PDB file of C-alpha atoms in Angstrom:
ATOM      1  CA  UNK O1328     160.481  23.384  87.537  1.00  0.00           C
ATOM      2  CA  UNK O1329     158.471  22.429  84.751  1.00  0.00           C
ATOM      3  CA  UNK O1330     160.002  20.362  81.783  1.00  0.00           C
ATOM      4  CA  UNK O1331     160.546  21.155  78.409  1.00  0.00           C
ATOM      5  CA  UNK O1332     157.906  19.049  76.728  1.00  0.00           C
ATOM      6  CA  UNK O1333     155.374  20.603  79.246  1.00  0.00           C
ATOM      7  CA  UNK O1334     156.378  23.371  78.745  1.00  0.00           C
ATOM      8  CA  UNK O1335     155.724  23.148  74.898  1.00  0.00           C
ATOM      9  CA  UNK O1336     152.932  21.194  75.150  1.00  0.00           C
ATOM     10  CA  UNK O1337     149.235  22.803  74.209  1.00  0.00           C
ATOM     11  CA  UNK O1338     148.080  24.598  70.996  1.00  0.00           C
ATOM     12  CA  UNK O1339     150.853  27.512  70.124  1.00  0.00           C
ATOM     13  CA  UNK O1340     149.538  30.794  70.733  1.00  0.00           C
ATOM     14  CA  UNK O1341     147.481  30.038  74.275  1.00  0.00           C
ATOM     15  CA  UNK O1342     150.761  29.103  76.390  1.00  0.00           C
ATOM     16  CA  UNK O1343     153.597  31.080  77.115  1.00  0.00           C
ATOM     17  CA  UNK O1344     156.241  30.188  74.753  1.00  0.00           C
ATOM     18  CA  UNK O1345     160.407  29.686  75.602  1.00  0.00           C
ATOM     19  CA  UNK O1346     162.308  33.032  74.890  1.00  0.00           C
ATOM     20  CA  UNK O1347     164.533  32.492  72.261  1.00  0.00           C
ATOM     21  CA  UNK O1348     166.150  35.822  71.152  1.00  0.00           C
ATOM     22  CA  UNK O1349     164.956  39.848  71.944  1.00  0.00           C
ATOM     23  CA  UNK O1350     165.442  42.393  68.816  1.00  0.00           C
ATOM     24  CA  UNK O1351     165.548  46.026  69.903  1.00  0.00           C
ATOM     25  CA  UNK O1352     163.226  48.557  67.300  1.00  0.00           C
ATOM     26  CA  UNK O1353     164.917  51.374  66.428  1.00  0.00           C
ATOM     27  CA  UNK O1354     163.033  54.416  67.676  1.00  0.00           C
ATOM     28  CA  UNK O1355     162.709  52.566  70.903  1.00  0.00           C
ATOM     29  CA  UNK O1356     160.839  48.862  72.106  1.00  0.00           C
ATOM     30  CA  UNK O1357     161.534  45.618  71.871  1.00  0.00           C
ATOM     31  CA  UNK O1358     160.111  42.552  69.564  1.00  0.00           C
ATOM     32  CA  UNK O1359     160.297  38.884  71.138  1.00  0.00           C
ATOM     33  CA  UNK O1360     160.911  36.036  69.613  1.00  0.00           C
ATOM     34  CA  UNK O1361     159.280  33.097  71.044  1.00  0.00           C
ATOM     35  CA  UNK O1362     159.149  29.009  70.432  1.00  0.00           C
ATOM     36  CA  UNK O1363     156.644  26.617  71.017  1.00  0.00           C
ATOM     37  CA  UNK O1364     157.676  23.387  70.236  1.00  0.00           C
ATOM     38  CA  UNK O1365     157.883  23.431  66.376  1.00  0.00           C
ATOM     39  CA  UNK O1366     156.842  27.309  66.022  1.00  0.00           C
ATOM     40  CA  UNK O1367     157.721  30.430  66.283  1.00  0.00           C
ATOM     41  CA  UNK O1368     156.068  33.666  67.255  1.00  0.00           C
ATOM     42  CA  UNK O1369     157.378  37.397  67.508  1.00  0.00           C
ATOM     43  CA  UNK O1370     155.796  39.128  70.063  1.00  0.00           C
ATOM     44  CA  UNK O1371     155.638  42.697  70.387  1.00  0.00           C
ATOM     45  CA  UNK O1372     154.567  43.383  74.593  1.00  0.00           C
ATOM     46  CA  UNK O1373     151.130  41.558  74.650  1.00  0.00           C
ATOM     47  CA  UNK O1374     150.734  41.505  71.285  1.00  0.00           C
ATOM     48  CA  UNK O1375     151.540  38.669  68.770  1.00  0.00           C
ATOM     49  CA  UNK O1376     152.400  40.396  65.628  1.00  0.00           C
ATOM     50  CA  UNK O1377     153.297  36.346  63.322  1.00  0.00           C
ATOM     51  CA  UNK O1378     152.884  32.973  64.103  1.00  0.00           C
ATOM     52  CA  UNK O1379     154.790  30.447  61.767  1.00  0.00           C
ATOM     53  CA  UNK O1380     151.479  27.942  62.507  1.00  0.00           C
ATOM     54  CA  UNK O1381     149.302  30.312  60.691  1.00  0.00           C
ATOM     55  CA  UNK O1382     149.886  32.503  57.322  1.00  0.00           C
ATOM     56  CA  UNK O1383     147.374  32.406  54.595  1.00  0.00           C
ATOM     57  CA  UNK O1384     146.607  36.265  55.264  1.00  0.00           C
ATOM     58  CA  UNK O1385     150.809  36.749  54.556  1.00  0.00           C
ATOM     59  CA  UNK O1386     150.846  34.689  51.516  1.00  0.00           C
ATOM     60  CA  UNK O1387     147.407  36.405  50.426  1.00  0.00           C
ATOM     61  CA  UNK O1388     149.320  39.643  50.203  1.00  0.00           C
ATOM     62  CA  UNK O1389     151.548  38.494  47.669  1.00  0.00           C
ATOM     63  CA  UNK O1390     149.449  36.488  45.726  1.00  0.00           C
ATOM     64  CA  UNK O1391     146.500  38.808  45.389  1.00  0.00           C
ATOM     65  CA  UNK O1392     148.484  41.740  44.663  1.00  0.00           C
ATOM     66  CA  UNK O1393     150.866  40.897  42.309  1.00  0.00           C
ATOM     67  CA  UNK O1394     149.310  37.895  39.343  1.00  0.00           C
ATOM     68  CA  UNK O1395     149.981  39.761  35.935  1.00  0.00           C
ATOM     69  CA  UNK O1396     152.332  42.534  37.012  1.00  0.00           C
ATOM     70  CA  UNK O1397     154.455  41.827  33.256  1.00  0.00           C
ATOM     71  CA  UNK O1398     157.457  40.089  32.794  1.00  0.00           C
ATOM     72  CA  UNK O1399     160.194  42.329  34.643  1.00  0.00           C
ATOM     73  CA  UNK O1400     157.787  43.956  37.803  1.00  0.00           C
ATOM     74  CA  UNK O1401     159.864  46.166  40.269  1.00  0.00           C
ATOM     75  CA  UNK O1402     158.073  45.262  44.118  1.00  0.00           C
ATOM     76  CA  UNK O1403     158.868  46.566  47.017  1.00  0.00           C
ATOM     77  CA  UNK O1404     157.587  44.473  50.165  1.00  0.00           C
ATOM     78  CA  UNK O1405     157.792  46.220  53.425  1.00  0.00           C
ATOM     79  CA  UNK O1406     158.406  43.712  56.460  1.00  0.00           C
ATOM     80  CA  UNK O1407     160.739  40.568  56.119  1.00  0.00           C
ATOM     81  CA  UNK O1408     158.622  39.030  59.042  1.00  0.00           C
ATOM     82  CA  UNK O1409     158.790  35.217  59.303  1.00  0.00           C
ATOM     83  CA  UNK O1410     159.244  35.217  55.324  1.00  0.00           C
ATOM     84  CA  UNK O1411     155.965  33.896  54.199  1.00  0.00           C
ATOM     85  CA  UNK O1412     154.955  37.003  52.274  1.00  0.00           C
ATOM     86  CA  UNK O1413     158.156  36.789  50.567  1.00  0.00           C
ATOM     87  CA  UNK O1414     157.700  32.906  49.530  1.00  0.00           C
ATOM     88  CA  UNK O1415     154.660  33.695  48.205  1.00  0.00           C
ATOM     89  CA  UNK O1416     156.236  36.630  45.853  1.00  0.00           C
ATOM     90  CA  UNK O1417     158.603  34.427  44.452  1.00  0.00           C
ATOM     91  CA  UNK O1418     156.338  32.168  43.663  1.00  0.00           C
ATOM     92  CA  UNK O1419     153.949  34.275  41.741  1.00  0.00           C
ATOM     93  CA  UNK O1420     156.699  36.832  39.792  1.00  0.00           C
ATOM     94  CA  UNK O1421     158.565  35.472  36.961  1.00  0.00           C
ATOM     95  CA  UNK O1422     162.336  35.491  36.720  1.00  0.00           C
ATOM     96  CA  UNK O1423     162.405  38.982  35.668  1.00  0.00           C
ATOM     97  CA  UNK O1424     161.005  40.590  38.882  1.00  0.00           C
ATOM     98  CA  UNK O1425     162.971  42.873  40.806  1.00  0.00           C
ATOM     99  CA  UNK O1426     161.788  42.249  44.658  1.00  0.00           C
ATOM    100  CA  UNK O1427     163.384  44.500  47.444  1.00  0.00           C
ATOM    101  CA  UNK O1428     162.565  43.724  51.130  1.00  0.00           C
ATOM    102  CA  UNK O1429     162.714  46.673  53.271  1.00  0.00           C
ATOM    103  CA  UNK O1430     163.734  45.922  56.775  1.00  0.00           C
ATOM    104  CA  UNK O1431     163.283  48.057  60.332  1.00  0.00           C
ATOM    105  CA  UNK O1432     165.076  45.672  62.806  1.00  0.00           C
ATOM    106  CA  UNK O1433     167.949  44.367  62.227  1.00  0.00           C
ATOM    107  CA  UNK O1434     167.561  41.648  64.217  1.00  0.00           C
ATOM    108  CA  UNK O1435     164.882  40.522  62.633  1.00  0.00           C
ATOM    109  CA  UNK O1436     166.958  39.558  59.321  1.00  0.00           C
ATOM    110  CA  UNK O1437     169.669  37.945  61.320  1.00  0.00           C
ATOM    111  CA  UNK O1438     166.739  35.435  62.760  1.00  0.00           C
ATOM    112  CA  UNK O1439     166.053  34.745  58.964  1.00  0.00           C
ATOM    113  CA  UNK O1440     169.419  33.304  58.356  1.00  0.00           C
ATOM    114  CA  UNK O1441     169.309  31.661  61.787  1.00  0.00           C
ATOM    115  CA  UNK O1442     166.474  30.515  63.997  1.00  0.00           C
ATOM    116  CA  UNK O1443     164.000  31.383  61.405  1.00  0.00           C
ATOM    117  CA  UNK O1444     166.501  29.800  58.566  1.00  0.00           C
ATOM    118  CA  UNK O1445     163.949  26.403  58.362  1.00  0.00           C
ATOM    119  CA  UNK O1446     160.931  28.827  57.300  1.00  0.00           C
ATOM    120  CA  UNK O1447     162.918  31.122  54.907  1.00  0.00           C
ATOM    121  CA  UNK O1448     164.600  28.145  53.194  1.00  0.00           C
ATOM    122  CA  UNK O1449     166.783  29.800  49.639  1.00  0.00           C
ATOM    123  CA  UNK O1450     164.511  33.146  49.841  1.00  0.00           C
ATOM    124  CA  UNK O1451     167.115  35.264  50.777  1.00  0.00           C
ATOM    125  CA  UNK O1452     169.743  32.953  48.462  1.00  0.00           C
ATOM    126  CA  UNK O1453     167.199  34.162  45.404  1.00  0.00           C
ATOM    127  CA  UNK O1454     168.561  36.600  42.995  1.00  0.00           C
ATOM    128  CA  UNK O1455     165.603  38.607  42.667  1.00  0.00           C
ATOM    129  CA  UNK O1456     165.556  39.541  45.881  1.00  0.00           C
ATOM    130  CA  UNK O1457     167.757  42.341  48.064  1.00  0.00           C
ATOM    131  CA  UNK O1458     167.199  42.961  51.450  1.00  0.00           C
ATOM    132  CA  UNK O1459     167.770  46.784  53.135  1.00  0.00           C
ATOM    133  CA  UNK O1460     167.820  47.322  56.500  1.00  0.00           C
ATOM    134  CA  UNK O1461     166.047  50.510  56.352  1.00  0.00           C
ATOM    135  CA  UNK O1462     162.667  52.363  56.931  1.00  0.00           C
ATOM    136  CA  UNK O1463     160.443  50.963  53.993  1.00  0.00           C
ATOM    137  CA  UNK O1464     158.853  54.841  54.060  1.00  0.00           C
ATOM    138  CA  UNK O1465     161.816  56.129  53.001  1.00  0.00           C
ATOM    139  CA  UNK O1466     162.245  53.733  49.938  1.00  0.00           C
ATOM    140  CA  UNK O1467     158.912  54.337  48.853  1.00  0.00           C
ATOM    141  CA  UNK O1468     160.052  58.418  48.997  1.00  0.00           C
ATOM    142  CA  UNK O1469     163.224  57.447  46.890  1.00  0.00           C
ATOM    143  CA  UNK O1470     160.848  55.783  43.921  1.00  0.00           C
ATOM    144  CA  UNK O1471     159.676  58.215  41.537  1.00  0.00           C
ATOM    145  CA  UNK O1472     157.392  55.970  39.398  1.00  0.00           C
ATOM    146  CA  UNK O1473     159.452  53.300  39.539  1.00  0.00           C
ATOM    147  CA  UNK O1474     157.563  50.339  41.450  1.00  0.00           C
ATOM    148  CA  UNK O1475     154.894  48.055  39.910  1.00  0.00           C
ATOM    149  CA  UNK O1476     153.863  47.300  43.587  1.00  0.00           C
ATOM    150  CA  UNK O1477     154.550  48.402  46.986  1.00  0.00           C
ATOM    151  CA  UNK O1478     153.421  45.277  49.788  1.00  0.00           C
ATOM    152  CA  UNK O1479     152.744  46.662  53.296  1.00  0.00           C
ATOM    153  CA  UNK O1480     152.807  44.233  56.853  1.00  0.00           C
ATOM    154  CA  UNK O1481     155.081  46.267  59.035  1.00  0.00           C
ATOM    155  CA  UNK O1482     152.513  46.769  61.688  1.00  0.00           C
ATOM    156  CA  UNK O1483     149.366  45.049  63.044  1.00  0.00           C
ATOM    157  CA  UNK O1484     147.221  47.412  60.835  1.00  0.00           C
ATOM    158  CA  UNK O1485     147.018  51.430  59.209  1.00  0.00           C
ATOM    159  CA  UNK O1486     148.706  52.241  62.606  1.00  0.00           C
ATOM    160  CA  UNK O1487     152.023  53.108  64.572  1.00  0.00           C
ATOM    161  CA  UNK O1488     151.388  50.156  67.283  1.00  0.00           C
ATOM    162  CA  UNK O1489     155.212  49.136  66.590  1.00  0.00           C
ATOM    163  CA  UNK O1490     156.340  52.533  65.957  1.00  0.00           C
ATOM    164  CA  UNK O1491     154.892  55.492  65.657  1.00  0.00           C
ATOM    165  CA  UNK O1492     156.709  56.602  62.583  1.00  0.00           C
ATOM    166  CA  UNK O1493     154.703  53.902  60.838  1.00  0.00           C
ATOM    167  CA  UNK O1494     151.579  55.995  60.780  1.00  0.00           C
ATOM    168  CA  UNK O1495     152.656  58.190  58.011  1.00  0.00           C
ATOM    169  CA  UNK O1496     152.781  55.275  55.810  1.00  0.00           C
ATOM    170  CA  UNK O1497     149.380  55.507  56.118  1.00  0.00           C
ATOM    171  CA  UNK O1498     148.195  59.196  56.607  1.00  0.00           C
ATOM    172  CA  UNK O1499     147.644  61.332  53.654  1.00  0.00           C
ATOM    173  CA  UNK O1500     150.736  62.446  52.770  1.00  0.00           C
ATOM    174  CA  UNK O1501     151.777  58.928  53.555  1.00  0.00           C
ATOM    175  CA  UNK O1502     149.744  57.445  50.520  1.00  0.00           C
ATOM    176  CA  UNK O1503     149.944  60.308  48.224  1.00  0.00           C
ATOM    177  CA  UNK O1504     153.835  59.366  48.527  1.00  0.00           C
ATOM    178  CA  UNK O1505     153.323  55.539  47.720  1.00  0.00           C
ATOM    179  CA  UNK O1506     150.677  56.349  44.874  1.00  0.00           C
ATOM    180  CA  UNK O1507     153.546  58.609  43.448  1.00  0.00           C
ATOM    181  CA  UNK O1508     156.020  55.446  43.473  1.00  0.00           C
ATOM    182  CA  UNK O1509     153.601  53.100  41.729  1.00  0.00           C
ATOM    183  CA  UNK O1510     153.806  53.046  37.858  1.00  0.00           C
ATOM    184  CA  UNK O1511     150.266  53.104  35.633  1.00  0.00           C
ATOM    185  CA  UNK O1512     148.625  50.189  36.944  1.00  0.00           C
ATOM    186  CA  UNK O1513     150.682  49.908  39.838  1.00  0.00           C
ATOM    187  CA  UNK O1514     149.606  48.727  43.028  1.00  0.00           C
ATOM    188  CA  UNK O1515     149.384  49.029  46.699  1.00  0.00           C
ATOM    189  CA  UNK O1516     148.763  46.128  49.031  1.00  0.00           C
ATOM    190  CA  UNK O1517     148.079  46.467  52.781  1.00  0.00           C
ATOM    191  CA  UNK O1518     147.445  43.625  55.164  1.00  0.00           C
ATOM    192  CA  UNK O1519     145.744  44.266  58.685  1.00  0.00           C
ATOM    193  CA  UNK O1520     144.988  41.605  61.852  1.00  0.00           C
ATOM    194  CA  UNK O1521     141.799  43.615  61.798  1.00  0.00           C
ATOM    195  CA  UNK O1522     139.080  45.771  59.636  1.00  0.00           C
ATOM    196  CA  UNK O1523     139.462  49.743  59.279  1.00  0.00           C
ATOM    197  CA  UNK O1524     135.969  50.746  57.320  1.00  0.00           C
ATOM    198  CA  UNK O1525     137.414  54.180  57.178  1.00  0.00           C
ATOM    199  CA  UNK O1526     140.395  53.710  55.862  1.00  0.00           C
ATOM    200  CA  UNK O1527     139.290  52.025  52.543  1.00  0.00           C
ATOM    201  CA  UNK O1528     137.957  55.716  52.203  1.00  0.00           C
ATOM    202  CA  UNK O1529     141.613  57.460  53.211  1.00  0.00           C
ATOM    203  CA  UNK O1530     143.010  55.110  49.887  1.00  0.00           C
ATOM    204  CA  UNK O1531     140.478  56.680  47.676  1.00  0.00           C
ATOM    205  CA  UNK O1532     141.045  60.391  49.179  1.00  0.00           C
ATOM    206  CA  UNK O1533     144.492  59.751  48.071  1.00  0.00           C
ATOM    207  CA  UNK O1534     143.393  58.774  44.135  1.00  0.00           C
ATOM    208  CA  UNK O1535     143.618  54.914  44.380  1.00  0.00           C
ATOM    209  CA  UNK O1536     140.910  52.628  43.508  1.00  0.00           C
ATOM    210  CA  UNK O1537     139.749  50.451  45.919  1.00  0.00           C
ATOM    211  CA  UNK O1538     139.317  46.493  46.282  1.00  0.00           C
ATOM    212  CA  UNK O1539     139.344  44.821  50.258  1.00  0.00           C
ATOM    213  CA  UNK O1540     139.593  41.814  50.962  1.00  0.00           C
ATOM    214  CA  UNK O1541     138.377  39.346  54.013  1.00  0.00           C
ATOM    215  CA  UNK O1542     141.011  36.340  54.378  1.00  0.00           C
ATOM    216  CA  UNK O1543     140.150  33.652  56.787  1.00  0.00           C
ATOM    217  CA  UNK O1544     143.071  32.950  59.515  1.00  0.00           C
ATOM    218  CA  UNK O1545     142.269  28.870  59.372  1.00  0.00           C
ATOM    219  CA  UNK O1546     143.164  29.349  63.414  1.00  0.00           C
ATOM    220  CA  UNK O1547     139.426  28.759  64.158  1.00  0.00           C
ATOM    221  CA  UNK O1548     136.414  30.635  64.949  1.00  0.00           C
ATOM    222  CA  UNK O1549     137.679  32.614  68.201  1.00  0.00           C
ATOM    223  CA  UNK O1550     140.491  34.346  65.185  1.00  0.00           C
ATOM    224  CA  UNK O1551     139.056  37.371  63.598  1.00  0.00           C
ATOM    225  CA  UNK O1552     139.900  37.472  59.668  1.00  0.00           C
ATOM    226  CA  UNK O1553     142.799  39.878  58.379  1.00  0.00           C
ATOM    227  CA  UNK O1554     142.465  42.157  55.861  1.00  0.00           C
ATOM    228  CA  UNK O1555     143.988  43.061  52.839  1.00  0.00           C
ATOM    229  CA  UNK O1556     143.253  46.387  50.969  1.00  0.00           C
ATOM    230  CA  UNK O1557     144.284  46.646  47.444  1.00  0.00           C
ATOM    231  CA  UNK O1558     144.724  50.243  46.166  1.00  0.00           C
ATOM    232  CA  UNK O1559     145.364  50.513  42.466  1.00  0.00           C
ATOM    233  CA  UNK O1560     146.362  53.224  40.487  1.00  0.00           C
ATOM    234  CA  UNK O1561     144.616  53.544  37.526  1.00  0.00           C
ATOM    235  CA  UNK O1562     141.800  50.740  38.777  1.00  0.00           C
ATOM    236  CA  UNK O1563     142.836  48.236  35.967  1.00  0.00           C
ATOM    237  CA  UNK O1564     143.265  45.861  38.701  1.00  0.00           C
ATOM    238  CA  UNK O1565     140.859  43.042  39.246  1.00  0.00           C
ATOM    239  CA  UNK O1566     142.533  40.291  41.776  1.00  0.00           C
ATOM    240  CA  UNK O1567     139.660  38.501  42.999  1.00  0.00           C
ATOM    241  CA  UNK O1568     141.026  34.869  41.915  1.00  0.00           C
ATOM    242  CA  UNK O1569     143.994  33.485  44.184  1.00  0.00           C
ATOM    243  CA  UNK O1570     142.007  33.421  47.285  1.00  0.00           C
ATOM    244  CA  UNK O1571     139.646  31.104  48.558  1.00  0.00           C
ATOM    245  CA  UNK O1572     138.590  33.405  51.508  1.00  0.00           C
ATOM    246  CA  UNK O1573     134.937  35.373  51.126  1.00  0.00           C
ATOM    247  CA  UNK O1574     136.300  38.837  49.069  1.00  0.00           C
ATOM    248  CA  UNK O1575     133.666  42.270  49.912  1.00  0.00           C
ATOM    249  CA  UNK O1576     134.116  44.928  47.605  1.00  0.00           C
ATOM    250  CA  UNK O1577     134.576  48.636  49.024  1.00  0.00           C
ATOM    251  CA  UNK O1578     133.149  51.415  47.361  1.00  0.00           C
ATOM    252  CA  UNK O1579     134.747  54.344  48.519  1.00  0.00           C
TER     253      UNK O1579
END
């Protein structure tokens, strides 16, 4: 039997890692939760879905999205994930902000106050933020103009590869339903492990303005970049500081 420093030896992501914990996904599957050595993945079948080694494209979201939202900003960040998106939020909103973390899997926040505690540090302890364990889609229904900025990583990409209710978050009606949550100036963010040329054009169809963004991985040059759409409102928005990844513009 191999040992476990063998075991967790190698670079994380190109071994098999030790099984830690399973969360089931409401609607049906199954997300794993791996270690290697230090680190931490979630794996969903074949697919790694977060890595604690790499997260510049999760921290991107935040910071890109939401410099200059005003002193009391209501944001709604779908995905708890490994917390890095969230870290990043606090760090960029003053103490004002309203943030609300919507939730899928249970499991998923229990791992945040346990295994996971060492990444999420006091983010959960933060007054600002509220977590709910509940389909982000159907918080972004329940807003009526009442978000300065909606944050989207609940799937790889604009896609149901988790669950297939995730792909009318992005659909028409989908995006005609976050657009209606956002306030004047309000904005959508979107990160994706991979580019979708024609969905830049589905944000416009659905009266947003349209900036995407290329953020390198830092996990070397076999890693494709992510991508991060940002869909304003009224197309006040001009984020192009707080990344030091190559930015292309989209005109849709």
């Amino acid at each position: 039997m191999a040992t476990l420093d063998a075991a967790l030896s190698g670079n994380p992501g190109e071994r098999a890692g030790l099984l830690v914990d399973t969360a089931e996904i409401p609607g049906g599957g199954e997300l794993r939760l791996l270690r290697h050595g230090p680190h931490y993945e979630i794996m969903f079948g074949h697919e790694q879905l977060m890595g604690s080694w790499s997260y510049r494209s999760e921290q991107a979201l935040a910071t890109l999205a939401l410099e200059g939202l005003g002193e009391q900003p209501r944001v709604l960040i779908g995905g708890l994930g490994m917390g890095f998106t969230l870290a990043a939020a606090r760090a960029t909103l003053p103490m004002g902000a309203s943030i609300v973390v919507a939730e899928l899997v249970p499991k998923i926040v229990s791992w945040a106050r346990g295994h996971l505690r060492h990444l999420f540090g006091d983010s959960l302890e933060d007054p600002r933020v509220s977590v709910e364990v509940r389909d982000v889609h159907d918080l972004i229904v329940d807003q009526a103009g009442g978000l300065d900025a909606i944050l989207l990583d609940v799937d790889n990409g604009p896609d149901g590869l988790i669950s297939l209710a995730n792909e009318r978050l992005y659909s028409a009606w989908g995006l005609r339903a976050a657009r209606a949550a956002l306030r004047p100036g309000g904005v959508l963010a979107i990160w994706s492990a991979y580019p979708d040329h024609g969905f830049s054009h589905q944000l416009h169809a659905s009266g947003f303005d349209v900036e995407e963004f290329r953020i390198d991985t830092d996990r070397g040059e076999d890693n494709p970049d992510h991508t991060i759409w940002l869909a304003t409102v009224d197309g006040k928005s001009d984020r192009s500081s707080g990344t030091d990844s190559p930015r292309f513009g989209v005109e849709a």
